[in-house]
PDB file of C-alpha atoms in Angstrom:
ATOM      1  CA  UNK A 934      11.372 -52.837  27.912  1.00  0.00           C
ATOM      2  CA  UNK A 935       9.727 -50.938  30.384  1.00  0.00           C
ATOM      3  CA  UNK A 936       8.395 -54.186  32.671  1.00  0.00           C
ATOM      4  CA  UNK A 937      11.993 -53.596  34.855  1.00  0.00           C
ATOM      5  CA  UNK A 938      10.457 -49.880  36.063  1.00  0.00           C
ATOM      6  CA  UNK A 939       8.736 -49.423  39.262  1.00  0.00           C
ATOM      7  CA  UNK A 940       5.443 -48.567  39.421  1.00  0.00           C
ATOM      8  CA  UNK A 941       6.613 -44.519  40.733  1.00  0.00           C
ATOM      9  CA  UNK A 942       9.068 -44.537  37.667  1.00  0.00           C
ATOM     10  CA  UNK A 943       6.419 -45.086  35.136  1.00  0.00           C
ATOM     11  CA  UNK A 944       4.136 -42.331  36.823  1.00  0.00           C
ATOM     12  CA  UNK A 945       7.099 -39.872  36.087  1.00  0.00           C
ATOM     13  CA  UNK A 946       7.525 -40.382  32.901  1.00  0.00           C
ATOM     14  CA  UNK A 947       3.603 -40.715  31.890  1.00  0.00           C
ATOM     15  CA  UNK A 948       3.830 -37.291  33.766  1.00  0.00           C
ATOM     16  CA  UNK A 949       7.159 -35.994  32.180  1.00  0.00           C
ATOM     17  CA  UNK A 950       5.407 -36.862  29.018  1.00  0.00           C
ATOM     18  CA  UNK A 951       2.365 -35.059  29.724  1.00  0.00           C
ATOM     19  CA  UNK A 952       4.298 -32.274  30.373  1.00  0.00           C
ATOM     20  CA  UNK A 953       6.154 -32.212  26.942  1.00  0.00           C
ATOM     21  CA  UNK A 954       2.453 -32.815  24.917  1.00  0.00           C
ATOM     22  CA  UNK A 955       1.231 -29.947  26.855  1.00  0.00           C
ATOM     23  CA  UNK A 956       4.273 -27.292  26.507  1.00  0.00           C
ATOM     24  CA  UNK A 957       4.140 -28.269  22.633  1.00  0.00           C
ATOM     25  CA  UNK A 958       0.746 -27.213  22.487  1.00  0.00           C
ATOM     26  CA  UNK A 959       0.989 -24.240  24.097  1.00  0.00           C
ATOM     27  CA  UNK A 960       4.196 -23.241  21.965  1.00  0.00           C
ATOM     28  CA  UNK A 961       2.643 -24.031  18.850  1.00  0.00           C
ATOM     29  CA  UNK A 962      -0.160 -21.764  19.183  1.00  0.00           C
ATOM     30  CA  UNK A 963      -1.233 -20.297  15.792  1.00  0.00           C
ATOM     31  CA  UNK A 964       0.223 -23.290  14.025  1.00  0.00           C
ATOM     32  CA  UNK A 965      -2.703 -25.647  15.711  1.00  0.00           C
ATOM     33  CA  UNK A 966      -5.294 -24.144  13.289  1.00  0.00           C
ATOM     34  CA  UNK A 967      -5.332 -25.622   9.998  1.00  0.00           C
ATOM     35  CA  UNK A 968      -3.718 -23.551   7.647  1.00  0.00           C
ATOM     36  CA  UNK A 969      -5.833 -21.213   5.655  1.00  0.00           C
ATOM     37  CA  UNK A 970      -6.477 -22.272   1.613  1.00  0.00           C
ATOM     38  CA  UNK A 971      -5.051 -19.868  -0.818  1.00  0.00           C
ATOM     39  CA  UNK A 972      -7.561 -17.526  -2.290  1.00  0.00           C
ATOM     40  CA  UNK A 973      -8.156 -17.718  -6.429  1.00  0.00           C
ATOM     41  CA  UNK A 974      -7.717 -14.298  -7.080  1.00  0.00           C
ATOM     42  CA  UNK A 975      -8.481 -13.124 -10.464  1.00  0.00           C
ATOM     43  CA  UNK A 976      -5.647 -10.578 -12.142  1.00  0.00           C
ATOM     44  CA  UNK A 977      -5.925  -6.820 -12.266  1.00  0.00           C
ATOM     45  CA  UNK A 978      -6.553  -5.758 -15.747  1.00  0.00           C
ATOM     46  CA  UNK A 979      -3.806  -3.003 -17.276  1.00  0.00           C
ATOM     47  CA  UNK A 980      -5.394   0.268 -17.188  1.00  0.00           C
ATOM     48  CA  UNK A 981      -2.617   1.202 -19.902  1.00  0.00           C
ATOM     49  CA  UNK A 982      -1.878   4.727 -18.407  1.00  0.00           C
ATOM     50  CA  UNK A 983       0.962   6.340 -20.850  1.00  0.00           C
ATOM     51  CA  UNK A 984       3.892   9.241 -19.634  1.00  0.00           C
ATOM     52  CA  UNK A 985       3.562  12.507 -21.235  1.00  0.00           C
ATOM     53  CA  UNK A 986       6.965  13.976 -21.235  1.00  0.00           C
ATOM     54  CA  UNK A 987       7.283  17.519 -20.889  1.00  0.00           C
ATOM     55  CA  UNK A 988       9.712  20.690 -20.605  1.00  0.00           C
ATOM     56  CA  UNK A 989       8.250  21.511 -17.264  1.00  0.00           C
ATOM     57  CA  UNK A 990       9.530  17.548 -16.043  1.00  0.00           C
ATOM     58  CA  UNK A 991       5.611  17.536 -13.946  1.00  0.00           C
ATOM     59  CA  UNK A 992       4.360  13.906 -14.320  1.00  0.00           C
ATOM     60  CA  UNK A 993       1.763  13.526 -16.548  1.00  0.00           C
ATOM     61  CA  UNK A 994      -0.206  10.447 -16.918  1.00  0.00           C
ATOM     62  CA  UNK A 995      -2.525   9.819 -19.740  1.00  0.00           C
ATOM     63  CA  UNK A 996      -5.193   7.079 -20.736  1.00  0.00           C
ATOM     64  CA  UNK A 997      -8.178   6.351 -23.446  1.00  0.00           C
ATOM     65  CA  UNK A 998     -11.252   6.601 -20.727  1.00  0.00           C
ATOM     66  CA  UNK A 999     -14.306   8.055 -19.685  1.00  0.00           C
ATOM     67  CA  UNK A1000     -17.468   7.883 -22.445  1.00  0.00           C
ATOM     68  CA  UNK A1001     -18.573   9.448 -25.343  1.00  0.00           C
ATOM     69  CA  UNK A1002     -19.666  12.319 -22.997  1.00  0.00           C
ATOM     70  CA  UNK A1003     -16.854  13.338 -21.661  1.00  0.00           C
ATOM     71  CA  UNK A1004     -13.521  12.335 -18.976  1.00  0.00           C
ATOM     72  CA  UNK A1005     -11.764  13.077 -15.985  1.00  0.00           C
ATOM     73  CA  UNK A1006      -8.991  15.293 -15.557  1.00  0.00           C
ATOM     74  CA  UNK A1007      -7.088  14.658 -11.629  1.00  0.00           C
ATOM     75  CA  UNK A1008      -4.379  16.743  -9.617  1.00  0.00           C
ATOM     76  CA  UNK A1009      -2.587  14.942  -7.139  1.00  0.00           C
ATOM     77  CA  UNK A1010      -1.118  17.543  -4.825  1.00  0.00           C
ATOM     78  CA  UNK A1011       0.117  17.822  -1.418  1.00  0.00           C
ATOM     79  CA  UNK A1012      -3.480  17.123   0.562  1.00  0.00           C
ATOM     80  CA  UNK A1013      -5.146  15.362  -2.034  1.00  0.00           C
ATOM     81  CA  UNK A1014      -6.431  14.586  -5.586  1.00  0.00           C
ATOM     82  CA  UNK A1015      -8.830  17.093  -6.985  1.00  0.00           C
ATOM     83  CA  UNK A1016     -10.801  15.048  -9.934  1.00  0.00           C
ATOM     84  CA  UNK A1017     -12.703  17.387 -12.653  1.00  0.00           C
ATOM     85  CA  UNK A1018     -15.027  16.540 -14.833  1.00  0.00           C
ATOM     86  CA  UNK A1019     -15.160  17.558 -18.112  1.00  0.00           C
ATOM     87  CA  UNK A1020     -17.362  17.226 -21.454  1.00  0.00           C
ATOM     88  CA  UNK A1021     -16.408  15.618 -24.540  1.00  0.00           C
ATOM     89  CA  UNK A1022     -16.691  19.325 -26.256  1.00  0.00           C
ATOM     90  CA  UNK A1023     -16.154  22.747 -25.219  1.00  0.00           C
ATOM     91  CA  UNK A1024     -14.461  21.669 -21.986  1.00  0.00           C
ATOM     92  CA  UNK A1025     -11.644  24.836 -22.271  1.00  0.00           C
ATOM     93  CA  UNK A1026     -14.309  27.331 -19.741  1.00  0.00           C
ATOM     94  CA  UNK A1027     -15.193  24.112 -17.464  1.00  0.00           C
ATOM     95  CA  UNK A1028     -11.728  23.291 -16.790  1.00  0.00           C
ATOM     96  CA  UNK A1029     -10.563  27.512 -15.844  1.00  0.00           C
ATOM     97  CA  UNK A1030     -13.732  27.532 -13.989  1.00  0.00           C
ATOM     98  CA  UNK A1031     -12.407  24.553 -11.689  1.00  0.00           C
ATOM     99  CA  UNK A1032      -9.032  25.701 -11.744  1.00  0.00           C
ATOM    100  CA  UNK A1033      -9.909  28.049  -8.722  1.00  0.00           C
ATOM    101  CA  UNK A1034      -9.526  25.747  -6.030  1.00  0.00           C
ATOM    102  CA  UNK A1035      -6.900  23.283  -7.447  1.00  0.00           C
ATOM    103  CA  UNK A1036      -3.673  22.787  -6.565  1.00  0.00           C
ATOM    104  CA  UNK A1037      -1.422  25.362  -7.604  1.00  0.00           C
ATOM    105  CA  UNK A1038       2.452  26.471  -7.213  1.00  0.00           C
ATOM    106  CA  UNK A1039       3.387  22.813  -5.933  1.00  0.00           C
ATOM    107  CA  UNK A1040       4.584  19.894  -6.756  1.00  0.00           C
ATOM    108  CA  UNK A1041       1.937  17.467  -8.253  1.00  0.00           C
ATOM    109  CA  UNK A1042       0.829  14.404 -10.493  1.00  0.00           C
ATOM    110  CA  UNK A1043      -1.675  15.342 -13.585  1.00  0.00           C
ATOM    111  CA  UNK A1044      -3.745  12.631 -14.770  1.00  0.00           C
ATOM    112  CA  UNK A1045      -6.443  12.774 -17.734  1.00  0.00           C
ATOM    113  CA  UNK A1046      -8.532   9.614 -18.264  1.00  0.00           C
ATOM    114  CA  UNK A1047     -11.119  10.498 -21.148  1.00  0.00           C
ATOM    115  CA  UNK A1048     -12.096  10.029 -25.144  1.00  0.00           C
ATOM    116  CA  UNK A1049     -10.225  12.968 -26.340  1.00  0.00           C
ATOM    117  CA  UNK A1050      -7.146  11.852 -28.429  1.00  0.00           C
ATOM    118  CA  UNK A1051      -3.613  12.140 -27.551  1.00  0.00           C
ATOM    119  CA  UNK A1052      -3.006  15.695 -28.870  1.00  0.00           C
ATOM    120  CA  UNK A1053      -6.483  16.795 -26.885  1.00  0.00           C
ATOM    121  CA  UNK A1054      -5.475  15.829 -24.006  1.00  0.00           C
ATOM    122  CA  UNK A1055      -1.790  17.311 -24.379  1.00  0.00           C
ATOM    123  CA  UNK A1056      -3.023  20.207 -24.793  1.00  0.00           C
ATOM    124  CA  UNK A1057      -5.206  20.198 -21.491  1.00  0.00           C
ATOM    125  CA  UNK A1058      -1.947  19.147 -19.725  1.00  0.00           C
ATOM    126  CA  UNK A1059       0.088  21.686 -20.969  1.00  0.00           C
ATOM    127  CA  UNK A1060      -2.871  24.819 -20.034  1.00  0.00           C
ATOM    128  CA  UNK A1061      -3.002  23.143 -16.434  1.00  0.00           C
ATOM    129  CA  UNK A1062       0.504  23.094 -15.671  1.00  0.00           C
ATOM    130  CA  UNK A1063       0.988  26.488 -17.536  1.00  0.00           C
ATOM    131  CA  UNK A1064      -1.970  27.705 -15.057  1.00  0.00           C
ATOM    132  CA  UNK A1065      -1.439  26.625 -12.007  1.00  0.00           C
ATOM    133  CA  UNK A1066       2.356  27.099 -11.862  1.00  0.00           C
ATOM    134  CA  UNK A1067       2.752  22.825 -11.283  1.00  0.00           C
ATOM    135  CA  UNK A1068       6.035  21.611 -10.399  1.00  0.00           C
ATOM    136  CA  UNK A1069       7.979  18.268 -10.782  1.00  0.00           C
ATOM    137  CA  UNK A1070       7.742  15.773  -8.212  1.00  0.00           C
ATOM    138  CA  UNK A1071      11.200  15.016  -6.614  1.00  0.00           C
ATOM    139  CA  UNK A1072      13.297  12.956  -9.574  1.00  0.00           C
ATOM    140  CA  UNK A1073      13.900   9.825  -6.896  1.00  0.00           C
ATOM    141  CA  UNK A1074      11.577   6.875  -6.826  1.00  0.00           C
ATOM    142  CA  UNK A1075      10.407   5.710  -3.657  1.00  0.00           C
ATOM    143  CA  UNK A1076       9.829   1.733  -2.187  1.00  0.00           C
ATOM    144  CA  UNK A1077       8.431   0.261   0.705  1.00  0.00           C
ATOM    145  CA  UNK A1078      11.491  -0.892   3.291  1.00  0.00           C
ATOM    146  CA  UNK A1079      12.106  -4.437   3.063  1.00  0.00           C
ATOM    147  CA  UNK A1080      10.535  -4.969   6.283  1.00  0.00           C
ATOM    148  CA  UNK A1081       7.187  -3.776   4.427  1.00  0.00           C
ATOM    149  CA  UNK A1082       7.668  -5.629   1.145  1.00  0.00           C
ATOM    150  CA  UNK A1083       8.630  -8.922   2.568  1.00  0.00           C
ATOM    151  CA  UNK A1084       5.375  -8.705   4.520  1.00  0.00           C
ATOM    152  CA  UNK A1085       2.628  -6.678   2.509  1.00  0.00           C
ATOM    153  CA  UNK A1086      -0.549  -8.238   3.732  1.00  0.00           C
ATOM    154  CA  UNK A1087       0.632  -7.871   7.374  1.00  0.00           C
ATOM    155  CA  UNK A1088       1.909  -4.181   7.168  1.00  0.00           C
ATOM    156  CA  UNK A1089      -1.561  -3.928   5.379  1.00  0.00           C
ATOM    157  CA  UNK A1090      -3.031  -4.790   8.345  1.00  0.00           C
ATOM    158  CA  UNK A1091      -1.551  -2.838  11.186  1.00  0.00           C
ATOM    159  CA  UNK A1092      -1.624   0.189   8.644  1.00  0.00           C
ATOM    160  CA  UNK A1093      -5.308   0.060   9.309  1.00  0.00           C
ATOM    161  CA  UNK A1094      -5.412  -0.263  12.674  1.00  0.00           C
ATOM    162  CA  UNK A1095      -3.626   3.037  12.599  1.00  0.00           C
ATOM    163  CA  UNK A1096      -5.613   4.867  10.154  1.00  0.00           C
ATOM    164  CA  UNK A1097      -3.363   4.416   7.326  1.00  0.00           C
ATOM    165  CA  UNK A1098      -4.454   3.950   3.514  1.00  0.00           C
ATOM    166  CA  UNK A1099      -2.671   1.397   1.462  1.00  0.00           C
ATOM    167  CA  UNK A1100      -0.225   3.860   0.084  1.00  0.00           C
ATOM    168  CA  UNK A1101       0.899   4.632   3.635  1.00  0.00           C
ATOM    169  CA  UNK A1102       2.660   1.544   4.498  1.00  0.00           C
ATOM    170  CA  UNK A1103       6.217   3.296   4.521  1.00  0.00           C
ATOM    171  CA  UNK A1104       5.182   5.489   7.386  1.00  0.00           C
ATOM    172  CA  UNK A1105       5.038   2.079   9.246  1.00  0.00           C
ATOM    173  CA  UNK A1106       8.608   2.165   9.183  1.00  0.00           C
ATOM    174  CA  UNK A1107       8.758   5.295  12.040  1.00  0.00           C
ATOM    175  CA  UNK A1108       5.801   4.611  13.603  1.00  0.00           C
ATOM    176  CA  UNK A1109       6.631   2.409  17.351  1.00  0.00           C
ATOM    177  CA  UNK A1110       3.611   2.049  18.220  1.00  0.00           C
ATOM    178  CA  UNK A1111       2.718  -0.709  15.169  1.00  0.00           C
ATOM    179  CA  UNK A1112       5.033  -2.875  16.517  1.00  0.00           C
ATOM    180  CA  UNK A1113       3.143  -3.369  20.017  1.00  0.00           C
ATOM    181  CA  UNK A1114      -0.538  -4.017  18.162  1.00  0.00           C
ATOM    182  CA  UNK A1115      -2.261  -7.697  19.032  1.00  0.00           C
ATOM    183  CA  UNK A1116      -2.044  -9.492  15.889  1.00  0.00           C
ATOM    184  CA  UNK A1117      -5.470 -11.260  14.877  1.00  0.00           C
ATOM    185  CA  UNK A1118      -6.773 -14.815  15.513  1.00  0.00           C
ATOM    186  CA  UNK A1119      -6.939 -16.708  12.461  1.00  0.00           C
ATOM    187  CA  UNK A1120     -10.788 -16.497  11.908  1.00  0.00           C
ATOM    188  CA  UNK A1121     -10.848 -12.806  11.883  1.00  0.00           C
ATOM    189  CA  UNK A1122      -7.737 -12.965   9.934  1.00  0.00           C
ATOM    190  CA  UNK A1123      -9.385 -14.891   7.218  1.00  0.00           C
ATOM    191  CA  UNK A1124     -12.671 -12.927   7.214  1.00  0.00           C
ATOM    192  CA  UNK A1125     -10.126  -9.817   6.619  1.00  0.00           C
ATOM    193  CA  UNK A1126      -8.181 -11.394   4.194  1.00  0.00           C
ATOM    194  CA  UNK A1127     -11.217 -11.778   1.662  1.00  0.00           C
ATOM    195  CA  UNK A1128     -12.738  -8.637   2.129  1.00  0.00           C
ATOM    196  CA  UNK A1129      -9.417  -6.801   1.339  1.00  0.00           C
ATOM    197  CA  UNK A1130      -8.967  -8.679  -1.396  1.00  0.00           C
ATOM    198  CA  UNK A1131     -12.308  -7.965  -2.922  1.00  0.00           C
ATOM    199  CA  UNK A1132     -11.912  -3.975  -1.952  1.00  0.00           C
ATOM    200  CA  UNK A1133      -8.695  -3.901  -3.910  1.00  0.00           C
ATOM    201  CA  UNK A1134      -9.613  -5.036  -6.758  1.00  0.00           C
ATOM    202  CA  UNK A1135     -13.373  -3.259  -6.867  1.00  0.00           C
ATOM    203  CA  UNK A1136     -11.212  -0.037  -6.221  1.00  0.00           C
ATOM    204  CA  UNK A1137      -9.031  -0.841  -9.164  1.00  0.00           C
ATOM    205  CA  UNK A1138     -11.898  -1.893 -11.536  1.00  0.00           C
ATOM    206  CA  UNK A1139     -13.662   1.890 -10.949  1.00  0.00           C
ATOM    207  CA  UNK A1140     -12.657   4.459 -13.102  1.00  0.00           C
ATOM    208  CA  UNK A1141     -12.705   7.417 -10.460  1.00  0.00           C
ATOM    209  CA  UNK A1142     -10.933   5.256  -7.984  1.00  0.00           C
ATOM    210  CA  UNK A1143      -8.736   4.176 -10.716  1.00  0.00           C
ATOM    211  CA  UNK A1144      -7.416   7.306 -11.427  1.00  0.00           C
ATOM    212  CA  UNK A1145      -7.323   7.841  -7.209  1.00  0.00           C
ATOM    213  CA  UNK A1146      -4.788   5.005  -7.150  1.00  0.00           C
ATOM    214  CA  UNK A1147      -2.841   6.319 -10.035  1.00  0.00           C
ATOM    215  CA  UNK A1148      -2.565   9.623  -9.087  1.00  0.00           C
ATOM    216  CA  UNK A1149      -1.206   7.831  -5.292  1.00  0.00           C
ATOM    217  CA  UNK A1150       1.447   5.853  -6.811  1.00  0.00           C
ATOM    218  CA  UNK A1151       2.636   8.724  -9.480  1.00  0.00           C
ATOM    219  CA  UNK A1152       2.865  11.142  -6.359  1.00  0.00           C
ATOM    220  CA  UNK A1153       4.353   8.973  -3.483  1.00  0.00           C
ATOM    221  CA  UNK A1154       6.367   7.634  -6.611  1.00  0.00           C
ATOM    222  CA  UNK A1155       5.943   4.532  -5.858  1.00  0.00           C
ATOM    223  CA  UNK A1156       6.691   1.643  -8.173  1.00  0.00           C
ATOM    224  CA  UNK A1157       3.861   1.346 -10.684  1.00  0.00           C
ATOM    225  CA  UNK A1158       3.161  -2.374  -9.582  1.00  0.00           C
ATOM    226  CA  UNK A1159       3.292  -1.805  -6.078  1.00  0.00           C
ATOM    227  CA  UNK A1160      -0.833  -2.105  -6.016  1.00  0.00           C
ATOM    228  CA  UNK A1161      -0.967  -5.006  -7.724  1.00  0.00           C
ATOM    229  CA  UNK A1162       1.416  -6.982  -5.851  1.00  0.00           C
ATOM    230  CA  UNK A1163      -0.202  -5.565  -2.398  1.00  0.00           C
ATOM    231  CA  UNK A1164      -3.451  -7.629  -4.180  1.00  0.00           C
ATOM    232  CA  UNK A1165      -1.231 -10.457  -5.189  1.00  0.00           C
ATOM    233  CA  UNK A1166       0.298 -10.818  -1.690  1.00  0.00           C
ATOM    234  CA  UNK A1167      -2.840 -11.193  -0.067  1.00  0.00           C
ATOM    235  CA  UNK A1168      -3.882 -14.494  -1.816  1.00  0.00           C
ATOM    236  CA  UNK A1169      -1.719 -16.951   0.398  1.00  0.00           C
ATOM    237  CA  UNK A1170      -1.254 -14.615   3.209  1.00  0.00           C
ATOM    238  CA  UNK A1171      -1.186 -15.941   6.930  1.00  0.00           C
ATOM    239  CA  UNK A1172      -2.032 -14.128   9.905  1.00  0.00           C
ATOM    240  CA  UNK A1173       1.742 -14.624  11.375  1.00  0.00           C
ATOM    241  CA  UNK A1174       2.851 -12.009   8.557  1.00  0.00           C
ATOM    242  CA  UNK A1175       1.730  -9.250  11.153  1.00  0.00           C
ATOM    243  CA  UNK A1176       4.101 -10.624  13.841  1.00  0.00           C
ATOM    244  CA  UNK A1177       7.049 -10.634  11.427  1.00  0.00           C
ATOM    245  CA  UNK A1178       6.510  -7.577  10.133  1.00  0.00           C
ATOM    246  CA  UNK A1179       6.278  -6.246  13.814  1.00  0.00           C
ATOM    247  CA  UNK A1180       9.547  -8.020  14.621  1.00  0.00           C
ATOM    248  CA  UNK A1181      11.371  -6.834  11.277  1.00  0.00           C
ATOM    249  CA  UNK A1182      10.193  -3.191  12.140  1.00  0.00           C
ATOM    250  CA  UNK A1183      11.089  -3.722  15.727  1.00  0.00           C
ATOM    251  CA  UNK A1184      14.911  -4.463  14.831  1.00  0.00           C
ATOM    252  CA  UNK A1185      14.803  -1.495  12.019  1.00  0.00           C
ATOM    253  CA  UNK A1186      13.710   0.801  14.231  1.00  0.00           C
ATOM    254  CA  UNK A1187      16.199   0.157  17.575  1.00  0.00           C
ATOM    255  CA  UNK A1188      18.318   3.136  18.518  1.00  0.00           C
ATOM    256  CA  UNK A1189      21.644   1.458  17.740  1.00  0.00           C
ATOM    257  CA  UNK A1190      20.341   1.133  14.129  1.00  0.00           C
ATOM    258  CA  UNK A1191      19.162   4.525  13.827  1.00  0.00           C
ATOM    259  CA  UNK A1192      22.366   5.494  15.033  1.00  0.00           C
ATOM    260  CA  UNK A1193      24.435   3.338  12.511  1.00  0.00           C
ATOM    261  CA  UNK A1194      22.211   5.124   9.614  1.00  0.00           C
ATOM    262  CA  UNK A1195      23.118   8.276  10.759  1.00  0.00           C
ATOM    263  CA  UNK A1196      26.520   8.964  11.133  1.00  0.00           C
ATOM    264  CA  UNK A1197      26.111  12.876  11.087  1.00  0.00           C
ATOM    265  CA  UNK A1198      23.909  12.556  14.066  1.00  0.00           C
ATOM    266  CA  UNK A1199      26.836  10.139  16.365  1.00  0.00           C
ATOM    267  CA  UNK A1200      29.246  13.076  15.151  1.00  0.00           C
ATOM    268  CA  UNK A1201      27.070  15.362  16.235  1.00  0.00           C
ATOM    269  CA  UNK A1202      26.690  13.846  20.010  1.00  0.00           C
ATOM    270  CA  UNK A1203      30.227  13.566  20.053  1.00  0.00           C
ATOM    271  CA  UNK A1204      31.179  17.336  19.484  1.00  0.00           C
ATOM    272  CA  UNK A1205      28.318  18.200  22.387  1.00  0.00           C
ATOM    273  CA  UNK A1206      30.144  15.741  24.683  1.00  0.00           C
TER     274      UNK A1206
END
């Protein structure tokens, strides 16, 4: 077929051709590593916390815990969550004692992981929020933006660059300067991967960081399985999730959006014009 071509024409298409093999090499980028195996990631157990309602409306969260010694008792307020410790017996002067420097006259999450039985620990509930003057947490429950949800592993991972803890991911959605982060190479993407996984659930297995996490989703009200799928997520995650979760937040977060969210504000302009 080709026998007809001059000797120049088949140069310039073995060097069109080179051309091509080269630009599709260089345009497939991350997509020439092999793709990474999913990781066998074991379940989180249920730590079976249970809702106390109660006439103040201040979310209460309770759970069989601690030892034979004694528990933990943990107020979430506005900076962070104050854990006491408390015996088995006799913990009424323990728990004014540490009542000094706890949260107080705010809203905040309760949380009492120990042996005591239900009415026990009701009762401790009931003294602290009596006490310290606790208020409800605002009635709405918050999620992560879609941009965040549909990319957990990735908004994970620029969260960190920036400081941010795991239940911080939302604040990704008004922060501009995520979106211009270098994602990571693949390698270093994998090496992350692992460890986060293993941190997660280590965290979740602890009973004082147990109660940490508990007291972060109760207080940013954030869907009680929001942890567990952040774990979940990470088990077939691929480093690309970064750069879509940089590109969904980019297109969230142009003015012309911002604008068509907030009608009061293009009002506003309007009357100053």
């Amino acid at each position: 077929m080709l026998q007809g071509l001059s000797r120049k024409s088949l140069n310039i298409i073995i060097l069109v051709c080179l051309v091509v093999i080269t630009w599709l090499n260089l345009a497939g980028g991350e997509d020439q590593d092999p793709p990474l195996e999913p990781l066998a990631l074991p379940p989180l157990h249920d730590p079976q916390w249970q809702i106390w309602p109660n006439n103040e409306g201040v979310t209460v969260l309770l759970r069989a815990g601690g030892t034979i010694k004694g528990g933990t008792l943990a107020i979430r307020g506005a900076e962070q969550t104050q854990q006491i410790a408390l015996p088995n017996a006799s913990w009424t002067i323990p728990l004014y004692r540490a009542l000094d420097t706890a949260p107080a006259e705010e809203p905040a999450a309760l949380l009492i992981s120990g042996p005591w039985p239900a009415s026990e620990k009701q009762a401790m509930a009931a003294l602290v929020i009596r006490e310290q003057k606790l208020q409800p947490l605002a009635t709405t429950t918050e999620s992560w933006p879609q941009c965040i949800r549909s990319h957990m592993p990735g908004a994970l991972w620029l969260a960190q660059q920036q400081g941010k803890d795991w239940q911080q991911l939302g604040q990704l959605a008004d922060d501009p300067a995520a979106t211009g982060i270098t994602p990571p190479a693949q390698q270093a993407w994998a090496v992350w991967r692992l460890q986060q996984s293993r941190e997660l659930r280590r965290r979740w297995q602890n009973e004082q960081t147990q109660i940490d996490i508990q007291a972060d989703l109760a207080y940013h009200r954030l869907p009680f399985q929001a942890y567990s799928q952040l774990y979940e997520s990470l088990a077939d995650a691929r480093p690309g999730e970064v750069r879509q979760v940089q590109n969904c937040l980019t297109r969230t977060q142009a003015p012309e959006n911002v604008k068509a969210e907030n009608p009061e504000a293009n009002s506003g302009s309007a009357v100053n014009e």
